[in-house]
Short mmCIF file of C-alpha atoms in Angstrom, two decimals:
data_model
loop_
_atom_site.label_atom_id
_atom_site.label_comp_id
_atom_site.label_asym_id
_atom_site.label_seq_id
_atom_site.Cartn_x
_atom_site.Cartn_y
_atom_site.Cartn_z
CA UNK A 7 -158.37 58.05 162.81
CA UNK A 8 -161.53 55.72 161.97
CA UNK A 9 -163.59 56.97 163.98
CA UNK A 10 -162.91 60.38 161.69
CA UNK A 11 -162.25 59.41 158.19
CA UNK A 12 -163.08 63.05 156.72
CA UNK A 13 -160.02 64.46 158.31
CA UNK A 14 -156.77 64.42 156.69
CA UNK A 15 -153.60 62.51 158.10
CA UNK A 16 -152.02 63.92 160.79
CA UNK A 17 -155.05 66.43 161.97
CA UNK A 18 -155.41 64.90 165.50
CA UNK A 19 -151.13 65.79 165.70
CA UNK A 20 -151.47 69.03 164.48
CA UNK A 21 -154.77 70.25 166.75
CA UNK A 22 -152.78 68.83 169.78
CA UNK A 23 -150.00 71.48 167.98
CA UNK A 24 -152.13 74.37 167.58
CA UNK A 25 -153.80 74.24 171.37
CA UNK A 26 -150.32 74.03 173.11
CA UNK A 27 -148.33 76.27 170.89
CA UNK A 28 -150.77 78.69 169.29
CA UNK A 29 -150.88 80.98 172.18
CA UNK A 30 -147.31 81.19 172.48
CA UNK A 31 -146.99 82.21 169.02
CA UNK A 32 -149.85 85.10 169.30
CA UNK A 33 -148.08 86.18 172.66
CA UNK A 34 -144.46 86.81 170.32
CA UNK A 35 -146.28 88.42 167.82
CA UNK A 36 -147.95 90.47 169.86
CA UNK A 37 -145.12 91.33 172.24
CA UNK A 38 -143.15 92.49 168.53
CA UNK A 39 -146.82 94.66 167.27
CA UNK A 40 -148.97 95.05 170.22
CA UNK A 41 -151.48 94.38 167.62
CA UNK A 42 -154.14 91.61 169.01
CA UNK A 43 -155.74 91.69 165.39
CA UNK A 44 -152.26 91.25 163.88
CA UNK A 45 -150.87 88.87 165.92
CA UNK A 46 -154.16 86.88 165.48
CA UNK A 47 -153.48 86.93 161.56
CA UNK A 48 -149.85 86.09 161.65
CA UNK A 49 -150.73 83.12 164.22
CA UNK A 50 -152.54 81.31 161.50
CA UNK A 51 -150.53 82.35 158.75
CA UNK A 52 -147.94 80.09 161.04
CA UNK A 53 -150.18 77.48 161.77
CA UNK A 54 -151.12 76.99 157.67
CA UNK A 55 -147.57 76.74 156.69
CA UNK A 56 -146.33 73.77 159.26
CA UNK A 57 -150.01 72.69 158.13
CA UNK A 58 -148.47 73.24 154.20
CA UNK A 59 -145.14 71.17 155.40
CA UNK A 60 -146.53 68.64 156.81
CA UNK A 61 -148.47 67.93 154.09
CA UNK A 62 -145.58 68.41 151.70
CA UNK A 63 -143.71 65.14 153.71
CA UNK A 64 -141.50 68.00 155.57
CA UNK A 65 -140.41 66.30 158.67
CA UNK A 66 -140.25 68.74 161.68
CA UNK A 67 -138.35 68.02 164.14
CA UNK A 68 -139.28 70.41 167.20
CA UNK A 69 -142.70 72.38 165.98
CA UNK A 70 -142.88 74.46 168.55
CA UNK A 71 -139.17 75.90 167.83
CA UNK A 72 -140.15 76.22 164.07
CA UNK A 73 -143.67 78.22 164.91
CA UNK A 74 -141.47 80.54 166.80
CA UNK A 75 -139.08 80.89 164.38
CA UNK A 76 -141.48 81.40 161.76
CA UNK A 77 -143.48 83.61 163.25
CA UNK A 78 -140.76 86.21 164.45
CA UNK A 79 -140.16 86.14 160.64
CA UNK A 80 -143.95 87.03 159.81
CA UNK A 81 -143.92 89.66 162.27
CA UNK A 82 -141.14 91.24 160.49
CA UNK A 83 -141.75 91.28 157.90
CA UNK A 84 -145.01 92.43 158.63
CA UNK A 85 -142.97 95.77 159.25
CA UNK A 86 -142.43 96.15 155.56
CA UNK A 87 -145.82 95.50 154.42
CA UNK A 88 -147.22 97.73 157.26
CA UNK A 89 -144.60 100.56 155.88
CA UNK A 90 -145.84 100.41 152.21
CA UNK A 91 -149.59 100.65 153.65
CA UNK A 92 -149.50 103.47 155.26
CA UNK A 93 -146.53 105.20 153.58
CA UNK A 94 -145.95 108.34 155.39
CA UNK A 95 -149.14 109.50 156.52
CA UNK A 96 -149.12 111.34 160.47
CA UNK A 97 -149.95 108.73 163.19
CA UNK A 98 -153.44 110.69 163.61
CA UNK A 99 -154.49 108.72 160.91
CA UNK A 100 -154.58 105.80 162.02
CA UNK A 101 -156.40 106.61 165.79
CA UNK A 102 -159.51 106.22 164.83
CA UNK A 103 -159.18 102.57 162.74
CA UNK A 104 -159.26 100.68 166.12
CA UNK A 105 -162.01 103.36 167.76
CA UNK A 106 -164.99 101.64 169.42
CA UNK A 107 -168.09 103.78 168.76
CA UNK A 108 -170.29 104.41 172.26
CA UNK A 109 -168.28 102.95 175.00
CA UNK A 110 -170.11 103.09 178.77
CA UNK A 111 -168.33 105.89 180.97
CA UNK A 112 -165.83 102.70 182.28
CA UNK A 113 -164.92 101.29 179.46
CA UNK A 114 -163.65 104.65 178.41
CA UNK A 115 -161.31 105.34 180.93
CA UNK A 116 -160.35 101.47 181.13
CA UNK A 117 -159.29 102.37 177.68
CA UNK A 118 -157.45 105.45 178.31
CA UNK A 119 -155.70 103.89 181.34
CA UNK A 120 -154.90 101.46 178.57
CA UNK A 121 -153.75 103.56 175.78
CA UNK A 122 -151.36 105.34 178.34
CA UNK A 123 -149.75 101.75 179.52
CA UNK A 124 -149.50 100.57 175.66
CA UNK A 125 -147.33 103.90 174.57
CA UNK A 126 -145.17 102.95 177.71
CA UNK A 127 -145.19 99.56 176.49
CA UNK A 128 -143.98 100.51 172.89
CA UNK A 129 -140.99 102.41 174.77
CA UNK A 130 -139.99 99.14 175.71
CA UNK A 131 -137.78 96.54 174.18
CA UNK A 132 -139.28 93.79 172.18
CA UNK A 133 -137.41 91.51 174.61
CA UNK A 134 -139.09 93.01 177.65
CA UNK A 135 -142.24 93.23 175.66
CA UNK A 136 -142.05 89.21 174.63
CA UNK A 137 -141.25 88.66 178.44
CA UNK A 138 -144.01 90.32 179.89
CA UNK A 139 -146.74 89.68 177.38
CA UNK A 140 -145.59 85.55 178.39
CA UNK A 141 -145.90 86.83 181.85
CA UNK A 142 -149.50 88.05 181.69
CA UNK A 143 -151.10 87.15 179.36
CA UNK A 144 -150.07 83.48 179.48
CA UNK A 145 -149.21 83.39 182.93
CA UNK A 146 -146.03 81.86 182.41
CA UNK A 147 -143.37 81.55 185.38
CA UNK A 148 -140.06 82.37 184.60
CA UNK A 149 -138.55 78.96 184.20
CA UNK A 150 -141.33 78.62 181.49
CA UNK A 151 -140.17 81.86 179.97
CA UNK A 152 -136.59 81.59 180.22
CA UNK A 153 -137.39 77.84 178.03
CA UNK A 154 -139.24 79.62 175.63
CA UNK A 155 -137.23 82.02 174.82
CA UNK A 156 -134.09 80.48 175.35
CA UNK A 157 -132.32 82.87 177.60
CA UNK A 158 -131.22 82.28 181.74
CA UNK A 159 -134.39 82.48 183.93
CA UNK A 160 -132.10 85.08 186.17
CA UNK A 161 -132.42 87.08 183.35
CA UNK A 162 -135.72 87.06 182.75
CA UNK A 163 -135.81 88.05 185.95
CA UNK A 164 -134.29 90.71 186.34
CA UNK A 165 -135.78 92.34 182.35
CA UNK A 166 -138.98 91.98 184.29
CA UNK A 167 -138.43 93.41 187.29
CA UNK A 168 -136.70 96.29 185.63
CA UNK A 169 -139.58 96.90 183.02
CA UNK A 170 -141.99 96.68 185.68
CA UNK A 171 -140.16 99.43 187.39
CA UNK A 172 -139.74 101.61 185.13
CA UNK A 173 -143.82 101.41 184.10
CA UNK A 174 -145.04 101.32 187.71
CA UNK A 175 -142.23 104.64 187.50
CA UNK A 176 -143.73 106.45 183.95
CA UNK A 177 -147.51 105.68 184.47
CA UNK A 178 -147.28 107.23 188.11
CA UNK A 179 -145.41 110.00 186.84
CA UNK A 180 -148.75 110.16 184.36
CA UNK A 181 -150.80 109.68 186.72
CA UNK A 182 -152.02 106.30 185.67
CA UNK A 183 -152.37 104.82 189.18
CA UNK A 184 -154.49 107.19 190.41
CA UNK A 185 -157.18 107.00 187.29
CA UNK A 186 -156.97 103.30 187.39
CA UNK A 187 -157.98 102.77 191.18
CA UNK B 2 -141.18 75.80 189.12
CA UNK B 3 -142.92 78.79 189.70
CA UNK B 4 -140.63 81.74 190.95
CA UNK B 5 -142.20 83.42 194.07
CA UNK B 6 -140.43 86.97 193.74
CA UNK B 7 -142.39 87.57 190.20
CA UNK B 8 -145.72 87.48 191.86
CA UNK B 9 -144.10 89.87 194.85
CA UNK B 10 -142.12 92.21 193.24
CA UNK B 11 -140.06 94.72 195.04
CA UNK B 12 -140.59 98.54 195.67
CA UNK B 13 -142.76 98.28 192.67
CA UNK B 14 -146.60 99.36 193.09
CA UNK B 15 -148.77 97.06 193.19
CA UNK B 16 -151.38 98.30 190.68
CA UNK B 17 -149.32 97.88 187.71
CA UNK B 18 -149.17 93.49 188.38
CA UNK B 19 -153.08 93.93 188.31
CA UNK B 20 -152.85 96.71 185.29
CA UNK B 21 -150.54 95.03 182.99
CA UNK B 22 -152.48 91.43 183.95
CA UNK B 23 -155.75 93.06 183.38
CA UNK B 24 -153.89 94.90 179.63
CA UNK B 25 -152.91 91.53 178.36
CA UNK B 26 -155.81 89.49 179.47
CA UNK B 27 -158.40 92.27 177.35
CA UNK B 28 -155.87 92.35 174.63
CA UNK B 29 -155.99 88.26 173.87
CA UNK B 30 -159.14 87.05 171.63
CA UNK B 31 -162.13 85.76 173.41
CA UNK B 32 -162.99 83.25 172.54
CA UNK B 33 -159.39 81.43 171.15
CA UNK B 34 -160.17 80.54 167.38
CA UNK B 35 -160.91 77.07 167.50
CA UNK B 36 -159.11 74.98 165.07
CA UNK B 37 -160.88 73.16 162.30
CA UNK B 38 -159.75 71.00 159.59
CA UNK B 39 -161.04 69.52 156.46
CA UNK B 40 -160.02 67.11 153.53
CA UNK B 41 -160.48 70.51 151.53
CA UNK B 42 -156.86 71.32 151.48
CA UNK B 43 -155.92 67.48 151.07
CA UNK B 44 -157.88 67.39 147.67
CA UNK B 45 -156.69 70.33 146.78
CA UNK B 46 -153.12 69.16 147.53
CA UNK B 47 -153.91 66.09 145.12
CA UNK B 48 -155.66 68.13 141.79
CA UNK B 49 -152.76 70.10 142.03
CA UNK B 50 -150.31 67.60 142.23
CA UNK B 51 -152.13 65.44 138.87
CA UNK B 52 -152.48 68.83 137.02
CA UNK B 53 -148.46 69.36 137.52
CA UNK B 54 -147.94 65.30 136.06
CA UNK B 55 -150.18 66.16 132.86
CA UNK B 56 -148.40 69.01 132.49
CA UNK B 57 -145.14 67.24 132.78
CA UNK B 58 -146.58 64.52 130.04
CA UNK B 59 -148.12 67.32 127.99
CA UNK B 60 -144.01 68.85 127.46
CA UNK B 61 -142.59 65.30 126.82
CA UNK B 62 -145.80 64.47 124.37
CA UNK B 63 -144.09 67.77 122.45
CA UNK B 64 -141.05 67.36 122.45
CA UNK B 65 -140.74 63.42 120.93
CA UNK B 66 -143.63 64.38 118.09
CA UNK B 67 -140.73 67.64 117.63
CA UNK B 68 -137.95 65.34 117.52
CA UNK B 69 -140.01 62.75 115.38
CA UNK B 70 -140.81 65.17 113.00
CA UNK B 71 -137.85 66.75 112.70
CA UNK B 72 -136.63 62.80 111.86
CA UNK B 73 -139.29 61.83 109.20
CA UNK B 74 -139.08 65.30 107.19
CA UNK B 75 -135.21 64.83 107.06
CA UNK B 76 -135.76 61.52 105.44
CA UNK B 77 -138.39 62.65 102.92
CA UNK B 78 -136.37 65.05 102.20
CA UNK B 79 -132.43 63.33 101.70
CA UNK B 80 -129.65 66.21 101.05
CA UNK B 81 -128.23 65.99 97.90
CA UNK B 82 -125.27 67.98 97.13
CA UNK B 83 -125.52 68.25 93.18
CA UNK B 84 -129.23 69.12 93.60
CA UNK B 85 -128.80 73.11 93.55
CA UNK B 86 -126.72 72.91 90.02
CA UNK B 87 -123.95 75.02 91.11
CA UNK B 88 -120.47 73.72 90.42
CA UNK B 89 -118.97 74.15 93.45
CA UNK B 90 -115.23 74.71 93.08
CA UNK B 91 -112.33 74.03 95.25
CA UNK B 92 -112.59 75.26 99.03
CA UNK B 93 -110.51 78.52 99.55
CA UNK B 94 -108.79 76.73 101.74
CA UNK B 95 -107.75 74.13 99.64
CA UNK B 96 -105.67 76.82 97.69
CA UNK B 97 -102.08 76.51 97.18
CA UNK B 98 -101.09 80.00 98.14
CA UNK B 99 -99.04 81.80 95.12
CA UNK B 100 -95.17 81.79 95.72
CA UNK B 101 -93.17 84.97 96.32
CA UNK B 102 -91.42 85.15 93.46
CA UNK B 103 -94.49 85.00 91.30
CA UNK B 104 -95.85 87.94 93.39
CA UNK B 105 -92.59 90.09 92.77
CA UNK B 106 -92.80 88.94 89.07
CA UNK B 107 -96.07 90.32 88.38
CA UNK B 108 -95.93 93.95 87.51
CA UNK B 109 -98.16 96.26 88.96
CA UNK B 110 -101.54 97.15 87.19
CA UNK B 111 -102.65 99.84 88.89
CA UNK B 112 -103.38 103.26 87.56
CA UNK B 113 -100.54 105.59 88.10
CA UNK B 114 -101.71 108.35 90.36
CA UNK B 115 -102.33 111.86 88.72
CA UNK B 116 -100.97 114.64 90.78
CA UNK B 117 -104.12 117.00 91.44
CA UNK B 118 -103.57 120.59 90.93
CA UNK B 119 -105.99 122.69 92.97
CA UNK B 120 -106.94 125.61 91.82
CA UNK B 121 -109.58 128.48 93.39
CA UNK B 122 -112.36 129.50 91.49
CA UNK B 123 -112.70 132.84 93.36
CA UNK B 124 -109.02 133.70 92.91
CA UNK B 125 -109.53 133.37 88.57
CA UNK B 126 -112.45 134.72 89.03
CA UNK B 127 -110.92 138.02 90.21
CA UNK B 128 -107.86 138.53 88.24
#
């Protein structure tokens, strides 16, 4: 672009990349980790290697297919990395990393309420998981999901009906609900 | 586009639409990292790819002043098979090999063997 001569080639292509797809990507990894922090990292780890192939000369042919791709991959093998960290200490350890010091009354039982719904959500599938993170946290209808993903919007459907159910069913049963009104 | 029964599910309570919306929502970052590019990574992209041709010129600089000097030493240095002194006779190969009648011919030269008697020390010893 002229009116932009620091930038390298291809920049404007590649921001109109990153502020379609970049969400998408963080909603997968997340969906895999539950991990905002994580999925944050591996995001741009995706982003700076179809930055990396593009400048190479790689020719992409559908981005958004090869972010996904790429970043499912990241997220595994994030497992392995994540293993060899923390070996095979008890998952005490690791309660207090993401602790908030001196919450307000609120934001303390927002957070419990929260805590309960993300071990219910870690019961889940990573399917179910992908499908509902796409759900709310993008707001994504199901035709939009079922694309994404690649799978029939009936089932999409019906994975997110039935995970709904069976959290509105577990977080009752914890009493959830009632703390959270 | 949109699908109506997702925002109305069935026989499911209605809190857990507003939980899991509210979950997500707090769980994305705030504000979305904003993307920013510089010609940082494009100069790097070009040292590197210069420092990988010198390098490449660098090996092939070595290996023709190898090659050249193996050349020039071999000519100051002509091989010369009298130079050593050493008559060298006929190859092994070049043999004739001897004929069997010569071989049967020839009598045999070695020693005749001795027949050992063994005796025991401790056995003379006693008697």
């Amino acid at each position: 672009m002229k009116s932009r001569p620091k930038k390298p080639p291809r920049a404007a292509e590649f921001e109109d990349v990153y502020q379609r797809h970049s969400r998408e990507v963080w909603a997968l990894v997340y969906a895999r980790w539950l991990n905002a922090d994580v999925a944050l990292d591996i995001m741009q780890e995706t982003f700076l290697r179809l930055w990396k192939q593009w400048q190479d000369g790689s020719s992409i042919v559908n981005p958004r297919a090869w972010l996904l791709r790429v970043a499912r991959n990241l997220a595994e093998d994030y497992a392995k990395s994540s293993f060899r960290r923390n070996g095979t200490q008890p998952p005490q350890t690791m309660n207090g990393v993401q602790g908030r010091a001196l919450l307000p009354l609120e934001s303390m039982a927002r957070d419990e309420t929260f805590g309960q719904l993300r071990k219910e959500l870690e019961q889940l599938a990573t399917a179910d998981r992908e499908i509902l993170t796409l759900r709310y946290a993008l707001e994504y209808d199901t035709s939009q999901i079922a694309e994404l993903l690649d799978i029939n919007p009936t089932a999409v459907h019906m994975r997110l009906s039935r995970a709904r159910q069976r959290l509105a069913e577990r977080l009752t049963a914890q009493g959830v609900q009632e703390n959270h009104e | 586009m949109s699908n109506p029964t997702i925002n109305q599910p069935e026989n499911v309570c209605p809190d857990v639409d507003s939980l899991l919306r509210e979950f997500f929502v707090a769980e994305m970052p705030r504000p979305w990292p904003i993307l920013t590019l510089s010609s940082r990574s494009r100069a790097r992209r070009v040292g590197s790819f210069w420092s990988g041709t010198h390098a490449r010129l660098a090996l092939a600089a070595c290996v023709t002043l190898l090659v050249a000097g193996y050349w020039t030493l071999s000519g100051f240095f002509p091989r010369q098979e009298a130079a050593t002194g050493v008559q060298q006779g006929p190859h092994i190969s070049m043999k004739e090999p001897p004929s069997l009648k010569a071989v049967e011919k020839q009598p045999d030269q070695r020693p005749a063997l001795v027949p050992m008697k063994i005796t025991s020390p401790q056995k003379n010893s006693g008697k």
